[in-house]
């Protein structure tokens, strides 16, 4: 076989695998195949290198890599699960003219990462998320989710995304179990698979006490847990949560925050929109601050603290959006355990 033929044979043997990094052993282990091509971040590491690329991962975190089989040196690369490039959405209003709900919004999210989108109501959070979930068509810019373009491959994007909107409705005469099963069938799942996934979600979201009760009798927390379960019944790789703890009591909110954290530990890609500061600090690996439709700042909590020379997340937000008063007039940070931006609502 000549050199060209050998090269063609090697290139034909490309595979994509799921790798699991175990810091205790310092090795990447092949855990299964993942054949969809994804955009990849720059650089890479050798398979036996001890430090993983990108953000630090806890022991046993599963994430996806391209592995080029057939070559002497195997080099996995960290894919980018969500890419937003200059996303813009403009609405026209007879009285106010053009309204820029989102303007040139750009960011990336990696597997096993929670990206927090922090902003006041009306800042552009929901508009941005709806474009990523294919519910709104961008006026300009582009985005890919799980390797698929949100405009050209909208159906494939939806198959890989679970989107929890800030305001969701349930069919009141259905039970929670029936509601979840209905959405499982819409996603083409077999009955046995629906039953298995429903049990797992009910365990994780603490739903067994009301799983067979009608939705019309539910509290706000019960409705939200049911909405999350129906959104994620098809086990998507990408999860988008828009204000998931809005209006919930402390215990229900804690359950949902824990659930989102568990999703990250399973290697899911999560975008978490909120205006609750404490949730951002507890959950998010990377934080994007959005205001008036524009992404003004982005980074880890440590990076934002260093950049703005503030420890309190609320003070960081105020300085990032340019609302910081002079040092002599600055009011002390609020004492509330979970300070919020603006009034509770679904805008943004």
Short mmCIF file of N, CA and C in Angstrom, two decimals, residues 86-91 98-100 102 131 136-141:
data_model
loop_
_atom_site.label_atom_id
_atom_site.label_comp_id
_atom_site.label_asym_id
_atom_site.label_seq_id
_atom_site.Cartn_x
_atom_site.Cartn_y
_atom_site.Cartn_z
N UNK A 86 -22.45 36.83 18.01
CA UNK A 86 -23.12 38.08 17.64
C UNK A 86 -24.63 37.91 17.48
N UNK A 87 -25.24 37.15 18.36
CA UNK A 87 -26.70 36.95 18.29
C UNK A 87 -27.41 38.28 18.54
N UNK A 88 -28.31 38.61 17.63
CA UNK A 88 -29.06 39.86 17.72
C UNK A 88 -30.52 39.58 17.41
N UNK A 89 -31.40 40.16 18.23
CA UNK A 89 -32.84 40.06 17.96
C UNK A 89 -33.45 41.44 18.11
N UNK A 90 -34.08 41.90 17.02
CA UNK A 90 -34.70 43.22 16.99
C UNK A 90 -36.20 43.07 16.76
N UNK A 91 -36.97 43.74 17.59
CA UNK A 91 -38.42 43.78 17.43
C UNK A 91 -38.83 45.18 17.00
N UNK A 98 -37.64 50.51 16.71
CA UNK A 98 -36.89 49.26 16.84
C UNK A 98 -36.43 49.05 18.28
N UNK A 99 -36.65 47.82 18.77
CA UNK A 99 -36.23 47.46 20.12
C UNK A 99 -35.18 46.35 19.99
N UNK A 100 -33.98 46.60 20.50
CA UNK A 100 -32.91 45.61 20.45
C UNK A 100 -32.96 44.78 21.74
N UNK A 102 -31.76 41.76 22.14
CA UNK A 102 -30.42 41.17 22.29
C UNK A 102 -29.55 41.74 21.19
N UNK A 131 -33.63 32.13 21.40
CA UNK A 131 -32.93 31.96 20.12
C UNK A 131 -32.12 30.67 20.12
N UNK A 136 -37.12 31.49 18.77
CA UNK A 136 -37.04 32.78 18.08
C UNK A 136 -35.93 32.70 17.03
N UNK A 137 -36.19 33.26 15.88
CA UNK A 137 -35.17 33.31 14.83
C UNK A 137 -34.33 34.57 15.00
N UNK A 138 -33.01 34.45 15.06
CA UNK A 138 -32.18 35.64 15.22
C UNK A 138 -32.35 36.62 14.06
N UNK A 139 -32.32 37.90 14.37
CA UNK A 139 -32.32 38.91 13.32
C UNK A 139 -30.98 38.87 12.58
N UNK A 140 -29.91 38.67 13.33
CA UNK A 140 -28.59 38.50 12.74
C UNK A 140 -27.73 37.70 13.72
N UNK A 141 -26.55 37.32 13.26
CA UNK A 141 -25.69 36.47 14.08
C UNK A 141 -26.02 35.01 13.87
#
